[in-house]
Amino acid sequence: MLYGIAAATTALLLSAVLAGLLRVPALRLGLVERRQRQRRVPLSGGLAVVLTTCLVALAGDRWGYAPLGDGVGALLPAAAAVAALGLVADVWRLKARFLLLGTAVAAAFVVPYGDTGPWAGALAVVWITFVALAFRSLDHADGVAGTVGVVTAFGAAACAALEVLDGVAVLLSVLAAALTGFLMHNWPPARVALGACGSLFAGFLLAAGAVTARAGGGAGEGAGVLFALTAVAAADAVLVAVARRLAGRPLLRGGPDHLAHRLRRLGLTPQGAVVVLGAAAFAGVLVGALVHTGWAGPRAVWWVAGGALAVVLGLLRVPVYGPPRARRSAYDVSRPRGARRRPRMSKARMYGPRRQSESLPVRPGSGDRRVGREASVQVSGSLRVRNG
């Protein structure tokens, strides 16, 4: 108990300090992400969370205060490998398919197949990969990934503690404390962000820890608990995928179409959107924990699923993409954007009879013969009177 409090306090303070110290090097190295109003946010928070979680957890295991055990001993290196892959993506803009493949390979090493069986274990690999990528998607708005991650980590740690998985419970508690320290710099307006490094690490660790806590239980009930624990991240991923599909946009093309962005379109402030999503995550985690302990029936998960579906369908009606741009002609492309187009001359004016003032000049004394610009126009008196 005392070690848990000391470990959480150390992780919180260390993460806050590291996130602040790594901010300046990230700015100098160009490790930033541009958000609304062209604001540059350093991606140093993820590295701070990863270092803090690994150092505090390994220190407890090394000194014997909180042995991680065999299962967690494989979980932490796999999560660190996913974080390293995310760091490479932050620096060199790695393609999404490599992130997907690397996360799936790491997830295949941490699933307890002896308790889940081969088929359920394969589904667990898919779920861990999906949640890790969904948490990366949550990091596109200030404060959302950190808040949802803290709530989910505490819920998964409680489930692990009830199954007497002390190593998993301590590891998830340390992660929750590290994310809380990170939130000191990520609360809107954010000064740092998780990036792919931190968001993949947090999502992978949360999903794998929850799968380990639920291993050995019923498959249907276990799937419901896992969904309830990560309902907000799953709803955000489904919302983005469906919206981009309906709009004809590429799935991997970024845009302001996530849960937090749509809530802000409805009039909420950035802080208000984070609070609303945090409350939704708490509701889902509470239902998942109650079903896991047996204090609520498995049907309670359907309320979470129905609420998530209603939110997705409702927020799909919020316009976020804007009207499509009209195609520009070849003449418009060659002109500068600020230049005005010359008005076209109508056919009546182009081919109609010319006025007297527009007729070609004639040479004096030559009648109606037209010669050029050397002679002036001779107008008779009667014509001058008629034309005023």
mmCIF file of C-alpha atoms in Angstrom:
data_model
loop_
_atom_site.group_PDB
_atom_site.id
_atom_site.type_symbol
_atom_site.label_atom_id
_atom_site.label_comp_id
_atom_site.label_asym_id
_atom_site.label_seq_id
_atom_site.Cartn_x
_atom_site.Cartn_y
_atom_site.Cartn_z
ATOM 1 C CA MET A 1 0.000 0.000 0.000
ATOM 2 C CA LEU A 2 2.733 2.427 0.972
ATOM 3 C CA TYR A 3 4.759 1.492 -2.087
ATOM 4 C CA GLY A 4 1.746 2.092 -4.322
ATOM 5 C CA ILE A 5 1.269 5.597 -2.934
ATOM 6 C CA ALA A 6 4.987 6.365 -3.180
ATOM 7 C CA ALA A 7 5.198 4.964 -6.717
ATOM 8 C CA ALA A 8 2.180 6.963 -7.883
ATOM 9 C CA THR A 9 3.514 10.175 -6.366
ATOM 10 C CA THR A 10 6.959 9.632 -7.899
ATOM 11 C CA ALA A 11 5.476 8.871 -11.312
ATOM 12 C CA LEU A 12 3.285 11.975 -11.237
ATOM 13 C CA LEU A 13 6.110 14.351 -10.328
ATOM 14 C CA LEU A 14 8.689 12.728 -12.606
ATOM 15 C CA SER A 15 6.348 12.789 -15.603
ATOM 16 C CA ALA A 16 5.497 16.456 -15.057
ATOM 17 C CA VAL A 17 9.186 17.398 -14.781
ATOM 18 C CA LEU A 18 10.272 15.369 -17.806
ATOM 19 C CA ALA A 19 7.450 16.703 -19.969
ATOM 20 C CA GLY A 20 8.565 20.249 -19.196
ATOM 21 C CA LEU A 21 12.273 19.550 -19.689
ATOM 22 C CA LEU A 22 11.841 17.743 -23.007
ATOM 23 C CA ARG A 23 9.657 20.479 -24.473
ATOM 24 C CA VAL A 24 12.507 22.777 -25.568
ATOM 25 C CA PRO A 25 14.569 20.027 -27.282
ATOM 26 C CA ALA A 26 11.448 18.885 -29.139
ATOM 27 C CA LEU A 27 10.868 22.420 -30.413
ATOM 28 C CA ARG A 28 14.461 22.765 -31.563
ATOM 29 C CA LEU A 29 14.409 19.397 -33.328
ATOM 30 C CA GLY A 30 11.118 20.170 -35.039
ATOM 31 C CA LEU A 31 9.299 17.333 -33.262
ATOM 32 C CA VAL A 32 6.001 19.199 -33.237
ATOM 33 C CA GLU A 33 2.423 18.895 -34.404
ATOM 34 C CA ARG A 34 0.399 21.762 -35.851
ATOM 35 C CA ARG A 35 -3.061 22.153 -34.385
ATOM 36 C CA GLN A 36 -5.778 24.784 -34.657
ATOM 37 C CA ARG A 37 -4.634 28.294 -35.595
ATOM 38 C CA GLN A 38 -1.274 26.921 -36.706
ATOM 39 C CA ARG A 39 -0.201 26.391 -33.077
ATOM 40 C CA ARG A 40 2.931 24.250 -32.768
ATOM 41 C CA VAL A 41 2.684 21.643 -29.984
ATOM 42 C CA PRO A 42 5.842 19.650 -29.102
ATOM 43 C CA LEU A 43 5.455 15.856 -29.038
ATOM 44 C CA SER A 44 7.633 15.410 -25.959
ATOM 45 C CA GLY A 45 4.913 14.325 -23.539
ATOM 46 C CA GLY A 46 4.796 10.781 -24.840
ATOM 47 C CA LEU A 47 8.474 10.164 -24.210
ATOM 48 C CA ALA A 48 8.085 11.538 -20.673
ATOM 49 C CA VAL A 49 5.177 9.161 -19.960
ATOM 50 C CA VAL A 50 7.045 6.144 -21.372
ATOM 51 C CA LEU A 51 10.257 6.848 -19.448
ATOM 52 C CA THR A 52 8.403 7.506 -16.202
ATOM 53 C CA THR A 53 6.269 4.372 -16.391
ATOM 54 C CA CYS A 54 9.173 2.104 -17.270
ATOM 55 C CA LEU A 55 11.591 3.564 -14.701
ATOM 56 C CA VAL A 56 9.168 3.500 -11.765
ATOM 57 C CA ALA A 57 7.834 0.034 -12.559
ATOM 58 C CA LEU A 58 11.285 -1.463 -13.104
ATOM 59 C CA ALA A 59 12.598 0.173 -9.916
ATOM 60 C CA GLY A 60 9.843 -1.487 -7.878
ATOM 61 C CA ASP A 61 10.517 -4.836 -9.493
ATOM 62 C CA ARG A 62 14.291 -4.489 -9.059
ATOM 63 C CA TRP A 63 14.132 -3.627 -5.363
ATOM 64 C CA GLY A 64 11.442 -6.199 -4.646
ATOM 65 C CA TYR A 65 8.756 -3.811 -3.440
ATOM 66 C CA ALA A 66 6.335 -4.735 -6.255
ATOM 67 C CA PRO A 67 7.458 -7.714 -8.370
ATOM 68 C CA LEU A 68 5.904 -7.505 -11.794
ATOM 69 C CA GLY A 69 5.743 -11.238 -12.399
ATOM 70 C CA ASP A 70 6.218 -13.211 -15.589
ATOM 71 C CA GLY A 71 3.191 -11.854 -17.457
ATOM 72 C CA VAL A 72 4.003 -8.216 -16.793
ATOM 73 C CA GLY A 73 7.652 -8.888 -17.525
ATOM 74 C CA ALA A 74 6.611 -9.582 -21.139
ATOM 75 C CA LEU A 75 4.018 -6.807 -21.206
ATOM 76 C CA LEU A 76 6.335 -3.920 -20.382
ATOM 77 C CA PRO A 77 9.018 -4.702 -23.048
ATOM 78 C CA ALA A 78 6.316 -5.135 -25.694
ATOM 79 C CA ALA A 79 4.777 -1.779 -24.762
ATOM 80 C CA ALA A 80 8.229 -0.160 -24.854
ATOM 81 C CA ALA A 81 8.787 -1.603 -28.337
ATOM 82 C CA VAL A 82 5.480 -0.107 -29.504
ATOM 83 C CA ALA A 83 6.523 3.240 -27.997
ATOM 84 C CA ALA A 84 9.820 3.083 -29.898
ATOM 85 C CA LEU A 85 7.910 2.423 -33.108
ATOM 86 C CA GLY A 86 5.708 5.413 -32.349
ATOM 87 C CA LEU A 87 8.748 7.600 -31.729
ATOM 88 C CA VAL A 88 10.082 6.639 -35.158
ATOM 89 C CA ALA A 89 6.702 7.621 -36.611
ATOM 90 C CA ASP A 90 6.874 11.003 -34.855
ATOM 91 C CA VAL A 91 10.354 11.738 -36.202
ATOM 92 C CA TRP A 92 10.181 10.298 -39.732
ATOM 93 C CA ARG A 93 6.404 10.184 -40.381
ATOM 94 C CA LEU A 94 6.202 6.392 -40.629
ATOM 95 C CA LYS A 95 3.304 5.041 -42.682
ATOM 96 C CA ALA A 96 0.251 3.763 -40.856
ATOM 97 C CA ARG A 97 0.535 0.214 -42.121
ATOM 98 C CA PHE A 98 3.894 -0.198 -40.396
ATOM 99 C CA LEU A 99 2.381 1.038 -37.127
ATOM 100 C CA LEU A 100 -0.489 -1.417 -37.536
ATOM 101 C CA LEU A 101 1.779 -4.347 -38.275
ATOM 102 C CA GLY A 102 4.267 -3.562 -35.492
ATOM 103 C CA THR A 103 1.530 -3.103 -32.888
ATOM 104 C CA ALA A 104 -0.142 -6.371 -33.903
ATOM 105 C CA VAL A 105 3.148 -8.280 -33.637
ATOM 106 C CA ALA A 106 3.792 -6.838 -30.176
ATOM 107 C CA ALA A 107 0.238 -7.701 -29.097
ATOM 108 C CA ALA A 108 0.739 -11.316 -30.198
ATOM 109 C CA PHE A 109 3.502 -11.696 -27.582
ATOM 110 C CA VAL A 110 1.476 -10.513 -24.577
ATOM 111 C CA VAL A 111 -1.847 -12.342 -24.968
ATOM 112 C CA PRO A 112 -2.193 -15.232 -22.451
ATOM 113 C CA TYR A 113 -3.244 -17.923 -24.924
ATOM 114 C CA GLY A 114 -3.332 -20.562 -22.212
ATOM 115 C CA ASP A 115 -6.266 -18.793 -20.546
ATOM 116 C CA THR A 116 -8.020 -17.412 -23.616
ATOM 117 C CA GLY A 117 -7.556 -20.162 -26.179
ATOM 118 C CA PRO A 118 -6.303 -19.672 -29.754
ATOM 119 C CA TRP A 119 -9.402 -18.095 -31.295
ATOM 120 C CA ALA A 120 -10.162 -15.745 -28.429
ATOM 121 C CA GLY A 121 -6.451 -14.960 -28.266
ATOM 122 C CA ALA A 122 -6.471 -13.922 -31.939
ATOM 123 C CA LEU A 123 -9.440 -11.642 -31.281
ATOM 124 C CA ALA A 124 -7.580 -10.202 -28.295
ATOM 125 C CA VAL A 125 -4.643 -9.342 -30.561
ATOM 126 C CA VAL A 126 -7.021 -7.496 -32.892
ATOM 127 C CA TRP A 127 -8.613 -5.663 -29.966
ATOM 128 C CA ILE A 128 -5.304 -4.560 -28.455
ATOM 129 C CA THR A 129 -4.152 -3.255 -31.834
ATOM 130 C CA PHE A 130 -7.442 -1.427 -32.384
ATOM 131 C CA VAL A 131 -7.398 0.252 -28.953
ATOM 132 C CA ALA A 132 -3.761 1.322 -29.332
ATOM 133 C CA LEU A 133 -4.482 2.995 -32.671
ATOM 134 C CA ALA A 134 -7.719 4.488 -31.291
ATOM 135 C CA PHE A 135 -5.789 6.167 -28.473
ATOM 136 C CA ARG A 136 -3.439 7.616 -31.040
ATOM 137 C CA SER A 137 -6.501 9.091 -32.734
ATOM 138 C CA LEU A 138 -7.627 10.658 -29.427
ATOM 139 C CA ASP A 139 -4.402 12.664 -29.183
ATOM 140 C CA HIS A 140 -5.523 15.073 -31.923
ATOM 141 C CA ALA A 141 -7.256 17.301 -29.352
ATOM 142 C CA ASP A 142 -5.784 18.895 -26.228
ATOM 143 C CA GLY A 143 -6.285 16.976 -22.994
ATOM 144 C CA VAL A 144 -8.525 14.216 -24.358
ATOM 145 C CA ALA A 145 -6.079 11.296 -24.591
ATOM 146 C CA GLY A 146 -4.583 12.045 -21.176
ATOM 147 C CA THR A 147 -7.946 12.368 -19.419
ATOM 148 C CA VAL A 148 -9.491 9.276 -20.991
ATOM 149 C CA GLY A 149 -6.256 7.363 -20.371
ATOM 150 C CA VAL A 150 -6.184 8.230 -16.658
ATOM 151 C CA VAL A 151 -9.788 7.127 -16.127
ATOM 152 C CA THR A 152 -9.331 3.927 -18.127
ATOM 153 C CA ALA A 153 -6.068 3.063 -16.349
ATOM 154 C CA PHE A 154 -7.659 3.325 -12.910
ATOM 155 C CA GLY A 155 -10.585 1.155 -14.004
ATOM 156 C CA ALA A 156 -8.358 -1.521 -15.546
ATOM 157 C CA ALA A 157 -6.109 -1.444 -12.464
ATOM 158 C CA ALA A 158 -9.132 -2.035 -10.235
ATOM 159 C CA CYS A 159 -10.153 -5.050 -12.337
ATOM 160 C CA ALA A 160 -6.604 -6.433 -12.125
ATOM 161 C CA ALA A 161 -6.467 -5.894 -8.372
ATOM 162 C CA LEU A 162 -9.714 -7.841 -7.929
ATOM 163 C CA GLU A 163 -8.106 -10.744 -9.808
ATOM 164 C CA VAL A 164 -5.059 -10.527 -7.481
ATOM 165 C CA LEU A 165 -2.811 -9.495 -10.356
ATOM 166 C CA ASP A 166 -0.730 -7.136 -8.269
ATOM 167 C CA GLY A 167 1.947 -6.563 -10.916
ATOM 168 C CA VAL A 168 -0.592 -5.529 -13.552
ATOM 169 C CA ALA A 169 -2.447 -3.344 -11.048
ATOM 170 C CA VAL A 170 0.758 -1.544 -10.016
ATOM 171 C CA LEU A 171 1.851 -1.042 -13.616
ATOM 172 C CA LEU A 172 -1.500 0.449 -14.637
ATOM 173 C CA SER A 173 -1.568 2.659 -11.537
ATOM 174 C CA VAL A 174 1.888 3.990 -12.386
ATOM 175 C CA LEU A 175 0.684 4.677 -15.934
ATOM 176 C CA ALA A 176 -2.321 6.573 -14.584
ATOM 177 C CA ALA A 177 -0.059 8.702 -12.366
ATOM 178 C CA ALA A 178 2.327 9.391 -15.256
ATOM 179 C CA LEU A 179 -0.567 10.496 -17.462
ATOM 180 C CA THR A 180 -1.793 12.769 -14.674
ATOM 181 C CA GLY A 181 1.594 14.483 -14.529
ATOM 182 C CA PHE A 182 1.534 14.807 -18.288
ATOM 183 C CA LEU A 183 -1.911 16.454 -18.106
ATOM 184 C CA MET A 184 -0.358 19.364 -16.226
ATOM 185 C CA HIS A 185 1.155 20.375 -19.561
ATOM 186 C CA ASN A 186 -1.527 18.964 -21.872
ATOM 187 C CA TRP A 187 -4.626 20.617 -20.425
ATOM 188 C CA PRO A 188 -6.099 23.049 -22.987
ATOM 189 C CA PRO A 189 -4.337 25.002 -24.329
ATOM 190 C CA ALA A 190 -1.730 22.234 -24.481
ATOM 191 C CA ARG A 191 1.984 22.945 -24.236
ATOM 192 C CA VAL A 192 2.985 19.352 -25.079
ATOM 193 C CA ALA A 193 1.296 16.341 -26.675
ATOM 194 C CA LEU A 194 1.682 12.574 -26.466
ATOM 195 C CA GLY A 195 2.399 11.959 -30.127
ATOM 196 C CA ALA A 196 2.412 8.457 -31.560
ATOM 197 C CA CYS A 197 5.041 7.410 -29.011
ATOM 198 C CA GLY A 198 2.972 8.086 -25.906
ATOM 199 C CA SER A 199 -0.507 7.431 -27.272
ATOM 200 C CA LEU A 200 0.385 4.012 -28.717
ATOM 201 C CA PHE A 201 2.178 3.111 -25.500
ATOM 202 C CA ALA A 202 -0.754 4.109 -23.298
ATOM 203 C CA GLY A 203 -3.388 2.452 -25.481
ATOM 204 C CA PHE A 204 -1.366 -0.745 -25.840
ATOM 205 C CA LEU A 205 -0.668 -1.003 -22.108
ATOM 206 C CA LEU A 206 -4.290 -0.328 -21.156
ATOM 207 C CA ALA A 207 -5.746 -2.821 -23.625
ATOM 208 C CA ALA A 208 -3.192 -5.543 -22.862
ATOM 209 C CA GLY A 209 -3.602 -5.056 -19.114
ATOM 210 C CA ALA A 210 -7.390 -5.316 -19.412
ATOM 211 C CA VAL A 211 -7.106 -8.470 -21.548
ATOM 212 C CA THR A 212 -4.775 -10.011 -18.958
ATOM 213 C CA ALA A 213 -7.222 -9.167 -16.158
ATOM 214 C CA ARG A 214 -10.160 -10.697 -18.048
ATOM 215 C CA ALA A 215 -8.329 -13.824 -19.265
ATOM 216 C CA GLY A 216 -9.997 -17.032 -18.144
ATOM 217 C CA GLY A 217 -13.510 -15.574 -17.908
ATOM 218 C CA GLY A 218 -16.447 -15.933 -20.243
ATOM 219 C CA ALA A 219 -15.773 -14.789 -23.789
ATOM 220 C CA GLY A 220 -18.995 -12.814 -24.227
ATOM 221 C CA GLU A 221 -18.869 -11.125 -20.845
ATOM 222 C CA GLY A 222 -15.169 -10.440 -21.248
ATOM 223 C CA ALA A 223 -15.720 -8.747 -24.616
ATOM 224 C CA GLY A 224 -18.415 -6.565 -23.064
ATOM 225 C CA VAL A 225 -16.150 -5.529 -20.195
ATOM 226 C CA LEU A 226 -13.282 -4.702 -22.540
ATOM 227 C CA PHE A 227 -15.577 -2.582 -24.695
ATOM 228 C CA ALA A 228 -16.997 -0.711 -21.706
ATOM 229 C CA LEU A 229 -13.518 0.089 -20.393
ATOM 230 C CA THR A 230 -12.488 1.640 -23.729
ATOM 231 C CA ALA A 231 -15.876 2.865 -25.012
ATOM 232 C CA VAL A 232 -14.813 6.470 -25.674
ATOM 233 C CA ALA A 233 -11.741 5.510 -27.712
ATOM 234 C CA ALA A 234 -13.764 2.951 -29.687
ATOM 235 C CA ALA A 235 -16.585 5.436 -30.366
ATOM 236 C CA ASP A 236 -14.117 8.059 -31.599
ATOM 237 C CA ALA A 237 -12.465 5.606 -33.992
ATOM 238 C CA VAL A 238 -15.812 4.387 -35.374
ATOM 239 C CA LEU A 239 -17.108 7.956 -35.736
ATOM 240 C CA VAL A 240 -14.067 9.079 -37.701
ATOM 241 C CA ALA A 241 -14.059 6.005 -39.950
ATOM 242 C CA VAL A 242 -17.774 6.253 -40.792
ATOM 243 C CA ALA A 243 -17.688 10.025 -41.328
ATOM 244 C CA ARG A 244 -14.744 9.875 -43.705
ATOM 245 C CA ARG A 245 -16.301 6.992 -45.580
ATOM 246 C CA LEU A 246 -19.567 8.881 -46.070
ATOM 247 C CA ALA A 247 -17.727 12.045 -47.111
ATOM 248 C CA GLY A 248 -15.541 10.195 -49.607
ATOM 249 C CA ARG A 249 -12.354 11.205 -47.816
ATOM 250 C CA PRO A 250 -9.299 8.946 -47.349
ATOM 251 C CA LEU A 251 -9.412 7.059 -44.060
ATOM 252 C CA LEU A 252 -5.899 8.079 -43.028
ATOM 253 C CA ARG A 253 -6.284 11.737 -43.947
ATOM 254 C CA GLY A 254 -6.415 13.886 -40.804
ATOM 255 C CA GLY A 255 -9.120 16.425 -40.117
ATOM 256 C CA PRO A 256 -11.171 18.105 -37.394
ATOM 257 C CA ASP A 257 -13.716 15.282 -37.294
ATOM 258 C CA HIS A 258 -13.090 13.623 -33.917
ATOM 259 C CA LEU A 259 -15.345 13.628 -30.871
ATOM 260 C CA ALA A 260 -13.733 16.676 -29.283
ATOM 261 C CA HIS A 261 -13.819 18.660 -32.540
ATOM 262 C CA ARG A 262 -17.530 17.987 -33.039
ATOM 263 C CA LEU A 263 -18.348 18.884 -29.447
ATOM 264 C CA ARG A 264 -16.593 22.195 -29.963
ATOM 265 C CA ARG A 265 -18.710 22.753 -33.084
ATOM 266 C CA LEU A 266 -21.743 22.426 -30.825
ATOM 267 C CA GLY A 267 -20.515 25.330 -28.698
ATOM 268 C CA LEU A 268 -18.428 23.683 -25.974
ATOM 269 C CA THR A 269 -15.101 25.145 -24.940
ATOM 270 C CA PRO A 270 -11.955 22.984 -25.249
ATOM 271 C CA GLN A 271 -11.992 22.437 -21.483
ATOM 272 C CA GLY A 272 -15.703 21.593 -21.560
ATOM 273 C CA ALA A 273 -15.202 19.016 -24.308
ATOM 274 C CA VAL A 274 -12.470 17.323 -22.269
ATOM 275 C CA VAL A 275 -14.700 17.229 -19.171
ATOM 276 C CA VAL A 276 -17.604 15.740 -21.127
ATOM 277 C CA LEU A 277 -15.430 13.021 -22.670
ATOM 278 C CA GLY A 278 -13.824 12.302 -19.304
ATOM 279 C CA ALA A 279 -17.269 11.878 -17.729
ATOM 280 C CA ALA A 280 -18.313 9.555 -20.563
ATOM 281 C CA ALA A 281 -15.151 7.503 -20.074
ATOM 282 C CA PHE A 282 -15.829 7.296 -16.334
ATOM 283 C CA ALA A 283 -19.379 6.054 -16.966
ATOM 284 C CA GLY A 284 -18.141 3.310 -19.285
ATOM 285 C CA VAL A 285 -15.324 2.296 -16.934
ATOM 286 C CA LEU A 286 -17.732 2.166 -13.983
ATOM 287 C CA VAL A 287 -20.100 -0.152 -15.854
ATOM 288 C CA GLY A 288 -17.202 -2.348 -16.970
ATOM 289 C CA ALA A 289 -15.834 -2.635 -13.435
ATOM 290 C CA LEU A 290 -19.269 -3.455 -12.000
ATOM 291 C CA VAL A 291 -19.831 -6.176 -14.588
ATOM 292 C CA HIS A 292 -16.340 -7.543 -13.946
ATOM 293 C CA THR A 293 -16.976 -7.818 -10.213
ATOM 294 C CA GLY A 294 -20.445 -9.312 -10.697
ATOM 295 C CA TRP A 295 -22.277 -6.405 -9.065
ATOM 296 C CA ALA A 296 -24.038 -5.727 -12.375
ATOM 297 C CA GLY A 297 -25.281 -8.108 -15.015
ATOM 298 C CA PRO A 298 -23.738 -8.428 -18.472
ATOM 299 C CA ARG A 299 -26.774 -6.647 -19.924
ATOM 300 C CA ALA A 300 -25.505 -3.393 -18.434
ATOM 301 C CA VAL A 301 -22.894 -3.288 -21.180
ATOM 302 C CA TRP A 302 -25.687 -2.873 -23.722
ATOM 303 C CA TRP A 303 -26.483 0.500 -22.168
ATOM 304 C CA VAL A 304 -22.910 1.577 -22.851
ATOM 305 C CA ALA A 305 -23.081 0.261 -26.414
ATOM 306 C CA GLY A 306 -26.425 1.968 -27.016
ATOM 307 C CA GLY A 307 -25.150 5.264 -25.641
ATOM 308 C CA ALA A 308 -22.021 5.083 -27.788
ATOM 309 C CA LEU A 309 -24.108 4.316 -30.887
ATOM 310 C CA ALA A 310 -26.453 7.229 -30.174
ATOM 311 C CA VAL A 311 -23.511 9.594 -29.752
ATOM 312 C CA VAL A 312 -21.916 8.447 -33.006
ATOM 313 C CA LEU A 313 -25.154 8.812 -34.980
ATOM 314 C CA GLY A 314 -25.892 12.197 -33.434
ATOM 315 C CA LEU A 315 -22.451 13.672 -33.987
ATOM 316 C CA LEU A 316 -22.381 12.443 -37.581
ATOM 317 C CA ARG A 317 -24.901 15.210 -38.311
ATOM 318 C CA VAL A 318 -22.495 17.913 -37.145
ATOM 319 C CA PRO A 319 -20.853 19.477 -40.238
ATOM 320 C CA VAL A 320 -17.068 19.492 -39.961
ATOM 321 C CA TYR A 321 -15.700 19.229 -43.502
ATOM 322 C CA GLY A 322 -17.257 22.270 -45.183
ATOM 323 C CA PRO A 323 -18.435 22.583 -48.809
ATOM 324 C CA PRO A 324 -16.218 21.033 -51.505
ATOM 325 C CA ARG A 325 -14.036 23.392 -53.481
ATOM 326 C CA ALA A 326 -15.129 24.242 -57.022
ATOM 327 C CA ARG A 327 -12.872 23.202 -59.855
ATOM 328 C CA ARG A 328 -10.737 25.963 -61.347
ATOM 329 C CA SER A 329 -10.293 26.406 -65.073
ATOM 330 C CA ALA A 330 -6.928 26.537 -66.813
ATOM 331 C CA TYR A 331 -7.183 30.337 -66.971
ATOM 332 C CA ASP A 332 -7.931 30.523 -63.228
ATOM 333 C CA VAL A 333 -4.989 28.259 -62.408
ATOM 334 C CA SER A 334 -2.586 30.454 -64.384
ATOM 335 C CA ARG A 335 -3.811 33.620 -62.660
ATOM 336 C CA PRO A 336 -2.898 34.565 -59.090
ATOM 337 C CA ARG A 337 -5.660 33.847 -56.564
ATOM 338 C CA GLY A 338 -6.130 37.526 -55.721
ATOM 339 C CA ALA A 339 -6.382 38.734 -59.323
ATOM 340 C CA ARG A 340 -9.791 39.745 -60.687
ATOM 341 C CA ARG A 341 -11.085 38.268 -63.919
ATOM 342 C CA ARG A 342 -11.616 40.676 -66.830
ATOM 343 C CA PRO A 343 -15.304 40.983 -67.789
ATOM 344 C CA ARG A 344 -16.210 39.283 -71.027
ATOM 345 C CA MET A 345 -17.558 41.365 -73.930
ATOM 346 C CA SER A 346 -21.057 40.436 -74.998
ATOM 347 C CA LYS A 347 -21.756 39.227 -78.527
ATOM 348 C CA ALA A 348 -24.057 42.185 -79.212
ATOM 349 C CA ARG A 349 -21.268 44.594 -78.464
ATOM 350 C CA MET A 350 -18.665 42.501 -80.220
ATOM 351 C CA TYR A 351 -20.521 42.124 -83.527
ATOM 352 C CA GLY A 352 -23.038 45.007 -83.413
ATOM 353 C CA PRO A 353 -22.760 48.267 -85.402
ATOM 354 C CA ARG A 354 -20.175 50.721 -84.198
ATOM 355 C CA ARG A 355 -20.961 54.162 -82.978
ATOM 356 C CA GLN A 356 -19.808 57.178 -84.908
ATOM 357 C CA SER A 357 -17.137 57.856 -82.304
ATOM 358 C CA GLU A 358 -15.833 54.327 -82.720
ATOM 359 C CA SER A 359 -15.645 54.364 -86.531
ATOM 360 C CA LEU A 360 -12.270 54.364 -88.213
ATOM 361 C CA PRO A 361 -10.837 57.747 -89.230
ATOM 362 C CA VAL A 362 -11.010 58.866 -92.843
ATOM 363 C CA ARG A 363 -8.752 61.146 -94.893
ATOM 364 C CA PRO A 364 -10.198 64.575 -95.644
ATOM 365 C CA GLY A 365 -11.649 64.858 -99.074
ATOM 366 C CA SER A 366 -11.588 61.146 -99.769
ATOM 367 C CA GLY A 367 -15.274 60.422 -99.194
ATOM 368 C CA ASP A 368 -15.967 57.298 -97.222
ATOM 369 C CA ARG A 369 -12.598 55.605 -97.881
ATOM 370 C CA ARG A 370 -10.894 54.524 -94.602
ATOM 371 C CA VAL A 371 -7.155 54.781 -94.398
ATOM 372 C CA GLY A 372 -5.945 54.648 -90.795
ATOM 373 C CA ARG A 373 -5.055 56.856 -87.856
ATOM 374 C CA GLU A 374 -3.424 59.761 -89.733
ATOM 375 C CA ALA A 375 -6.541 61.762 -90.570
ATOM 376 C CA SER A 376 -9.156 63.170 -88.271
ATOM 377 C CA VAL A 377 -12.858 62.449 -88.467
ATOM 378 C CA GLN A 378 -14.945 64.939 -90.505
ATOM 379 C CA VAL A 379 -18.477 65.222 -89.184
ATOM 380 C CA SER A 380 -21.136 67.113 -91.113
ATOM 381 C CA GLY A 381 -23.160 69.824 -89.463
ATOM 382 C CA SER A 382 -26.469 68.049 -89.803
ATOM 383 C CA LEU A 383 -24.989 64.878 -88.278
ATOM 384 C CA ARG A 384 -23.442 66.863 -85.454
ATOM 385 C CA VAL A 385 -26.795 68.404 -84.674
ATOM 386 C CA ARG A 386 -28.506 64.981 -84.723
ATOM 387 C CA ASN A 387 -25.984 63.407 -82.431
ATOM 388 C CA GLY A 388 -25.849 66.377 -80.072
#
